[in-house]
Short mmCIF file of C-alpha atoms in Angstrom, two decimals:
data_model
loop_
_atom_site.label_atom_id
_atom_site.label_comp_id
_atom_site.label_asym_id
_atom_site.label_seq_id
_atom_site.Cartn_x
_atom_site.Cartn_y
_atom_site.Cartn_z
CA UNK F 29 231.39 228.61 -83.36
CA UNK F 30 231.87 227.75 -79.83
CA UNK F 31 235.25 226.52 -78.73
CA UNK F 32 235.64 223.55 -76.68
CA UNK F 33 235.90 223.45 -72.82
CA UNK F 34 239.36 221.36 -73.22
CA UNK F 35 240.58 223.73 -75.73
CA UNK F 36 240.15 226.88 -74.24
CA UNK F 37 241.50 225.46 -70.59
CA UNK F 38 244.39 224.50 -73.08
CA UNK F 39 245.38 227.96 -72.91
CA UNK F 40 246.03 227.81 -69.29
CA UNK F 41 248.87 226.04 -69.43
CA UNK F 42 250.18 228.05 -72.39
CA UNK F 43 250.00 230.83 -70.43
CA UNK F 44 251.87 229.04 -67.60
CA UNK F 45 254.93 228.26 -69.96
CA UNK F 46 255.91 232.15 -70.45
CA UNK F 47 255.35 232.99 -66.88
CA UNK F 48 258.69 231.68 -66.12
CA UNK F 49 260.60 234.19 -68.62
CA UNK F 50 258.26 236.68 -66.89
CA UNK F 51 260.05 235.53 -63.35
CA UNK F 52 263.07 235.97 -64.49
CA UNK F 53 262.92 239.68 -65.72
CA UNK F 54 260.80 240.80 -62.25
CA UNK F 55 263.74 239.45 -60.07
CA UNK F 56 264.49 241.02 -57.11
CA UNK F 57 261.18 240.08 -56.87
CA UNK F 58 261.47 236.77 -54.81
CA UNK F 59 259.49 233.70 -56.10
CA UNK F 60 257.17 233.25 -53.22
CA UNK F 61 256.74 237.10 -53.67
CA UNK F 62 255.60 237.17 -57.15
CA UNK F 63 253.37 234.21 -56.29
CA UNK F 64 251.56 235.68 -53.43
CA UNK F 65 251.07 239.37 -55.71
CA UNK F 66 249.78 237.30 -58.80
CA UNK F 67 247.26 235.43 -56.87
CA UNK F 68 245.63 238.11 -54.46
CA UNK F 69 246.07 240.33 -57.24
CA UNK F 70 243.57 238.23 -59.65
CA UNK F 71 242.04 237.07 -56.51
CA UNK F 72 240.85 240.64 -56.32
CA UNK F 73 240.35 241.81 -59.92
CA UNK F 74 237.88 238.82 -60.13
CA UNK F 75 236.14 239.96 -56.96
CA UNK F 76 235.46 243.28 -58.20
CA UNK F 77 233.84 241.76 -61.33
CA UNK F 78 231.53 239.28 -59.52
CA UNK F 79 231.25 241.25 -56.65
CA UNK F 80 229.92 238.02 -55.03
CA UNK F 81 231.13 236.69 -51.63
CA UNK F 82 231.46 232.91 -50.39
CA UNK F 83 228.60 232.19 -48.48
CA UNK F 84 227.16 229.06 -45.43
CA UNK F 85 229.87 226.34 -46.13
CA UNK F 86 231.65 227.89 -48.60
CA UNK F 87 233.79 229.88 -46.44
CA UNK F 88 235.74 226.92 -45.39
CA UNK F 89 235.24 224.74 -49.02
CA UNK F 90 237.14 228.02 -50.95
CA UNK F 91 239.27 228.60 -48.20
CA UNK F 92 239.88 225.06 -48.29
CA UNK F 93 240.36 224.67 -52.68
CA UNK F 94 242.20 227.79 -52.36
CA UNK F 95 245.04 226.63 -49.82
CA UNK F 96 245.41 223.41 -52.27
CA UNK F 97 245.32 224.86 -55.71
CA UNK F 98 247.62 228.38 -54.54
CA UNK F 99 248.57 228.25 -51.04
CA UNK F 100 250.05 225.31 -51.00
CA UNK F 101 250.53 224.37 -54.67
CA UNK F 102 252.91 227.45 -55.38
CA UNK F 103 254.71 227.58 -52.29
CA UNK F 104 256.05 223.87 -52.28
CA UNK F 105 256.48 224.34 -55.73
CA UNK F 106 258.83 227.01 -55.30
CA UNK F 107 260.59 225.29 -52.49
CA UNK F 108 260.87 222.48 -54.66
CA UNK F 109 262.32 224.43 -57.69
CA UNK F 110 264.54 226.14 -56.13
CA UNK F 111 266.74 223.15 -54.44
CA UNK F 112 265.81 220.41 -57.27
CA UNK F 113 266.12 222.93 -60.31
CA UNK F 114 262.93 222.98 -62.69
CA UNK F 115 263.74 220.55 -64.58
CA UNK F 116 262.84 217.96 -61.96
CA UNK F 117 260.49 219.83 -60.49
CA UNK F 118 258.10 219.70 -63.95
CA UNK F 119 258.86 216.44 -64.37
CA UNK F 120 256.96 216.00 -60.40
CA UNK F 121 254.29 217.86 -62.10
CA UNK F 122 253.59 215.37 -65.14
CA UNK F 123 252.91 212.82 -62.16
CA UNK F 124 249.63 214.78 -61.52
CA UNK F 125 247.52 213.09 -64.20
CA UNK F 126 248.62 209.51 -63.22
CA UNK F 127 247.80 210.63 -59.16
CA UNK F 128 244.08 211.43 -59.82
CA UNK F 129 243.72 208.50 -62.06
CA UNK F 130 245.23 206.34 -59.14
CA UNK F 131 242.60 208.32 -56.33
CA UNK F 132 239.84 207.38 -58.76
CA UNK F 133 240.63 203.91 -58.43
CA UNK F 134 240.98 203.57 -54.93
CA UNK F 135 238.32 205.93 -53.60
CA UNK F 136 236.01 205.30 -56.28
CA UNK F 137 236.84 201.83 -58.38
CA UNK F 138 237.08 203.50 -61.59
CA UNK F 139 239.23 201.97 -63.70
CA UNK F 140 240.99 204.32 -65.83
CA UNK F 141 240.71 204.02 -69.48
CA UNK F 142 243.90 202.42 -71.04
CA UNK F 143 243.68 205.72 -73.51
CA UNK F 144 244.00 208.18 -70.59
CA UNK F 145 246.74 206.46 -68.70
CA UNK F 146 248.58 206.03 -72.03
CA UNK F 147 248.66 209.42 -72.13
CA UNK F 148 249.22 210.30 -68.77
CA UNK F 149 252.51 207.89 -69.03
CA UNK F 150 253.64 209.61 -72.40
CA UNK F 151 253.10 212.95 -71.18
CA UNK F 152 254.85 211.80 -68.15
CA UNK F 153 258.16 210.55 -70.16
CA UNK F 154 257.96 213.04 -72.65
CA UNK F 155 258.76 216.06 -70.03
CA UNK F 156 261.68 214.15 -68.59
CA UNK F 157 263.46 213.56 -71.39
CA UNK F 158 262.29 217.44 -72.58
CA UNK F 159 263.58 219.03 -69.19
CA UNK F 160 265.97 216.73 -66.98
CA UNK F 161 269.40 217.51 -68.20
CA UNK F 162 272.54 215.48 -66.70
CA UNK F 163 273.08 218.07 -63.68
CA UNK F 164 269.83 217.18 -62.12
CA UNK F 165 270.28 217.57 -58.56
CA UNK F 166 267.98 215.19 -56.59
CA UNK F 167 267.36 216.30 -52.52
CA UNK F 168 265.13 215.06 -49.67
CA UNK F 169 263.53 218.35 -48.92
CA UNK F 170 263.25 219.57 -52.65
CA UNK F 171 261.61 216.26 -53.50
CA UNK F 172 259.40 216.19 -50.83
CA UNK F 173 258.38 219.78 -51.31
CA UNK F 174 257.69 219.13 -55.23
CA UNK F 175 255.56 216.05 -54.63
CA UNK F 176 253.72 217.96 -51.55
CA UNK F 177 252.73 220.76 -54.58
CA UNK F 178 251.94 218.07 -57.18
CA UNK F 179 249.66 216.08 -54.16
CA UNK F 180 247.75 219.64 -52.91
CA UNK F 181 247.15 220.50 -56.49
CA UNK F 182 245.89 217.29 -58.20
CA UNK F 183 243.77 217.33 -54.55
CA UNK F 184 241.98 220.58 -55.14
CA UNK F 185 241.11 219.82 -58.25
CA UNK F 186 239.64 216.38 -57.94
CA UNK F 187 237.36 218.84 -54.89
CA UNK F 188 236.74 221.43 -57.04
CA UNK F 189 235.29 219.15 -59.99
CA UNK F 190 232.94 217.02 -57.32
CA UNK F 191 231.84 220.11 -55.41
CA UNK F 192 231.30 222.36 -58.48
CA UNK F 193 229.61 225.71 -57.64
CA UNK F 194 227.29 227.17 -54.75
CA UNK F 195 223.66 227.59 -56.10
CA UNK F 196 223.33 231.13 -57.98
CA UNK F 197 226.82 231.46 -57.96
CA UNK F 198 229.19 231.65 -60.89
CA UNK F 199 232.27 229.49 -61.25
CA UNK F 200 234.05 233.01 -62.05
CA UNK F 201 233.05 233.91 -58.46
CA UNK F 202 234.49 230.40 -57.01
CA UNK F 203 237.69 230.88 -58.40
CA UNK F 204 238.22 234.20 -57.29
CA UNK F 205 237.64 233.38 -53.42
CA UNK F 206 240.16 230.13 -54.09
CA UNK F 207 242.65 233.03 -55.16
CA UNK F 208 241.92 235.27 -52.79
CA UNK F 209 242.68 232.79 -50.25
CA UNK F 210 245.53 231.20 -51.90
CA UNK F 211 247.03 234.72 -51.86
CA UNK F 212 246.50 235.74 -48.07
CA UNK F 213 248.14 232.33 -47.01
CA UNK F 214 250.95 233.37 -49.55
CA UNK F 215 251.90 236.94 -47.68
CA UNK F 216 253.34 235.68 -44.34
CA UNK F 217 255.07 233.16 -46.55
CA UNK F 218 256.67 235.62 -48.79
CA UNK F 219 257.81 237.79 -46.20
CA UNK F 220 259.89 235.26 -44.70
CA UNK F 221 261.31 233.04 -47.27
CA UNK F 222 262.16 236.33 -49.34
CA UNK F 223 263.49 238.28 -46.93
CA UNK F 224 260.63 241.04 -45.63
CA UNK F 225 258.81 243.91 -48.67
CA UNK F 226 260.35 243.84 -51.72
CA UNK F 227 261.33 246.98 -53.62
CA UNK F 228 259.18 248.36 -56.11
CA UNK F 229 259.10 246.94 -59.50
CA UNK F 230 260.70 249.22 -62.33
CA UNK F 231 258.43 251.10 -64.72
CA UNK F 232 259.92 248.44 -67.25
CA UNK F 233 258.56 245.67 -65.10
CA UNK F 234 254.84 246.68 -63.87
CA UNK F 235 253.41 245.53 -67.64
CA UNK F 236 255.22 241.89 -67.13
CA UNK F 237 253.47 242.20 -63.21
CA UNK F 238 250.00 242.97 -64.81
CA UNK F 239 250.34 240.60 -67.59
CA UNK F 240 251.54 237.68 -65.33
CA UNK F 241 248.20 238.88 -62.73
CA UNK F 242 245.61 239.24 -65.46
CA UNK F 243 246.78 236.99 -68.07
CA UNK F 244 249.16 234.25 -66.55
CA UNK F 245 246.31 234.14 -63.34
CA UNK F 246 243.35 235.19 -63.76
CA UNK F 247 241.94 234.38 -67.13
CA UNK F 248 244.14 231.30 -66.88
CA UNK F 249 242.48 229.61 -63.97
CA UNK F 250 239.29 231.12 -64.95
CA UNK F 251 239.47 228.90 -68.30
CA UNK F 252 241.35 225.98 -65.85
CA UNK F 253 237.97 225.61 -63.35
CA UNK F 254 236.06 225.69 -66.30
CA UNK F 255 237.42 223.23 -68.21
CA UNK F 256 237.42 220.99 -65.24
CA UNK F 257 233.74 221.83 -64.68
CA UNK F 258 232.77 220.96 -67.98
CA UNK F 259 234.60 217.81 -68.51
CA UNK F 260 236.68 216.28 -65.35
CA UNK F 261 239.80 216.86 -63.09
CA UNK F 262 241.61 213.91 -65.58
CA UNK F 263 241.02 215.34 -68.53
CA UNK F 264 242.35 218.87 -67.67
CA UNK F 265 245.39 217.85 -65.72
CA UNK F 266 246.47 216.35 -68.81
CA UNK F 267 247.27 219.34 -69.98
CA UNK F 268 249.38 220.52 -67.86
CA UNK F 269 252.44 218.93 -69.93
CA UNK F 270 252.10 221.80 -72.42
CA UNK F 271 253.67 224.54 -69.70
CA UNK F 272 257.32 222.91 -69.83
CA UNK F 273 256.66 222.29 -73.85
CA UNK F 274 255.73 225.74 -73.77
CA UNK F 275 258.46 226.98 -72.07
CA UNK F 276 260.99 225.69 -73.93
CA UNK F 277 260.01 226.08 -77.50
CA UNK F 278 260.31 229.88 -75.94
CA UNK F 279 263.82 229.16 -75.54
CA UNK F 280 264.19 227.29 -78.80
CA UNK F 281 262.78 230.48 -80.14
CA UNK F 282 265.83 232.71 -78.38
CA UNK F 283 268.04 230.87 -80.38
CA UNK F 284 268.65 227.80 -77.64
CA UNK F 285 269.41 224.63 -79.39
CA UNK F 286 267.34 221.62 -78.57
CA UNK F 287 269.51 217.94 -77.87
CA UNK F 288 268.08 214.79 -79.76
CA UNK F 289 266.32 213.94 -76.05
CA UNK F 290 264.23 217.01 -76.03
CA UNK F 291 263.37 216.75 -79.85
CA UNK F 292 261.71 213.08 -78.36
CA UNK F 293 260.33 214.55 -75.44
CA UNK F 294 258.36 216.86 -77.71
CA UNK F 295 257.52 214.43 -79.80
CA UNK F 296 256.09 211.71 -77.21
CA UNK F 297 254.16 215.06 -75.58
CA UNK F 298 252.88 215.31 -79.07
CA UNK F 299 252.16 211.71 -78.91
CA UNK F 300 249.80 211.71 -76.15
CA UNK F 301 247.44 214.24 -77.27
CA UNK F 302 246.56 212.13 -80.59
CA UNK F 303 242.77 211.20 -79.66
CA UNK F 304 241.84 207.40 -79.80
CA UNK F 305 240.80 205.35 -82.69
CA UNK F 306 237.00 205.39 -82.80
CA UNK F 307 236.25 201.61 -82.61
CA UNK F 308 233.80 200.54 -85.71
CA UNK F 309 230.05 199.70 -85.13
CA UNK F 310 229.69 196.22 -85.87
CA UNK F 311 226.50 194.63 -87.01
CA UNK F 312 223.96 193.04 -84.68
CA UNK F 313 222.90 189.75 -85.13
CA UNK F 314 219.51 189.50 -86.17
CA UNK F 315 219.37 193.35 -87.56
CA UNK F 316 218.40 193.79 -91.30
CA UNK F 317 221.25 194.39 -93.64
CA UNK F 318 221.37 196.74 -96.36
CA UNK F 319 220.57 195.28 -99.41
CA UNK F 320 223.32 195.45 -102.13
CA UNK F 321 223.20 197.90 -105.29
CA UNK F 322 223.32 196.29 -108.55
CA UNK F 323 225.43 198.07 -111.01
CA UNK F 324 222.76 200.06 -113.28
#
């Protein structure tokens, strides 16, 4: 039985949703830090696999898809997090869907489909009303940081579905120059907004390191670039409301309690992934009709 593309890029986001209890049990470990380790880190365990190099143009294309979908991406995003809170900072996110349809229209005339953009707008509500809370803090430099990360990453994807993969290369190999990349630009950044080398995780933490580097990063965005390979940037990024669902059913799990808000963000999240009514084939004029059975 073989699994759809959709599905198994499903488990990216997944994934993404228990990185942030992760986050909080590696702390000291600064945010920018632990971004920078988990993407050079798959960066370079898919490297060793492939053992394939960029090649021609595709020095600057990956360096290029990896400053968007890591260099960039994660370090706004923390920026953003950190002086909006996450609740408003995953609610930026959900705009990512409704961004690509909106470049598609503009740069391309396609019209999205009233299906998609339903569910881009329910997906959209449903993780505001699951994650803003009444102390949302709003702030110039957050917001504009958390829209920069939404902008770079809905932007590398829409490049890395129209440019696909080098001849004789594998899409493995793609994504781990992107990381590779992502992670270099991340080091100088990490040194300075977390305050120079950070101590050594504990022996506790190095499995929660390894798990967030192989798991959470590498066989996420391996599934991620393939799912947007196989069907389209839209499609995927649609997904990406399952992280904050993820994250707090995690919580509800821990024994949080969930408000009647939440309870209807999760539902209208549900919502949106309900696939459209298949319309009926109607008869062409002209065609021959069945005959009717007579009883007997």
């Amino acid at each position: 039985m073989r699994l759809s593309p959709l599905l198994l890029a499903a488990l990216a986001p997944l994934s993404w949703g228990t990185s942030y209890v992760v986050l909080e049990r590696l702390e000291p470990m600064g945010p920018t830090t632990a971004a920078a380790l988990r993407a050079l880190g798959a960066g370079l365990l898919l490297l060793a696999l492939v053992r394939q190099l960029p090649r021609g143009e595709w020095w600057w294309k990956s360096a290029l898809l990896g400053a968007l979908n890591f260099g960039l991406f994660f370090g706004t995003l923390f920026v953003g997090a950190s002086r909006l809170g996450g609740g408003v900072t995953a609610t930026l996110g959900a705009l990512g869907p409704l961004l690509i349809l909106g470049f598609n229209l503009l740069a391309l005339g396609q019209r999205p489909e009233r299906h998609t953009l339903g569910a881009a707008l329910l997906g959209l509500v449903g993780v505001a009303l699951l994650v803003l809370g009444p102390g949302a803090r709003l702030d110039a430099l957050g917001l504009a940081a958390g829209l920069l990360s939404v902008v770079a990453a809905s932007g590398g994807y829409l490049l890395a579905g129209a440019w696909g993969t080098p001849p004789g290369t594998s899409l493995l190999a793609v994504t781990a120059w992107q990381l590779c990349w992502g992670g270099l630009l991340l080091v100088p950044a990490a040194l300075l907004a977390d305050g120079g080398l950070p101590p050594l995780p504990t022996a506790a933490q190095w499995p929660l390191l390894a798990y967030l580097i192989v798991v959470g990063t590498a066989l996420a965005y391996a599934l991620w670039f393939r799912g947007i390979a196989q069907t389209s940037p839209v499609q995927v990024s649609l997904l990406t409301r399952l992280s904050p669902a993820t994250a707090l059913l995690l919580d509800l799990w821990q024994g949080h309690r969930l408000g009647a808000l939440q309870w209807g963000g999760l539902a209208l999240i549900a919502l949106s992934f309900v696939p459209p009514r298949s319309p009926r084939a109607r008869p062409v004029a002209g065609a021959p009709q069945p005959r009717p059975v007579r009883p007997g």
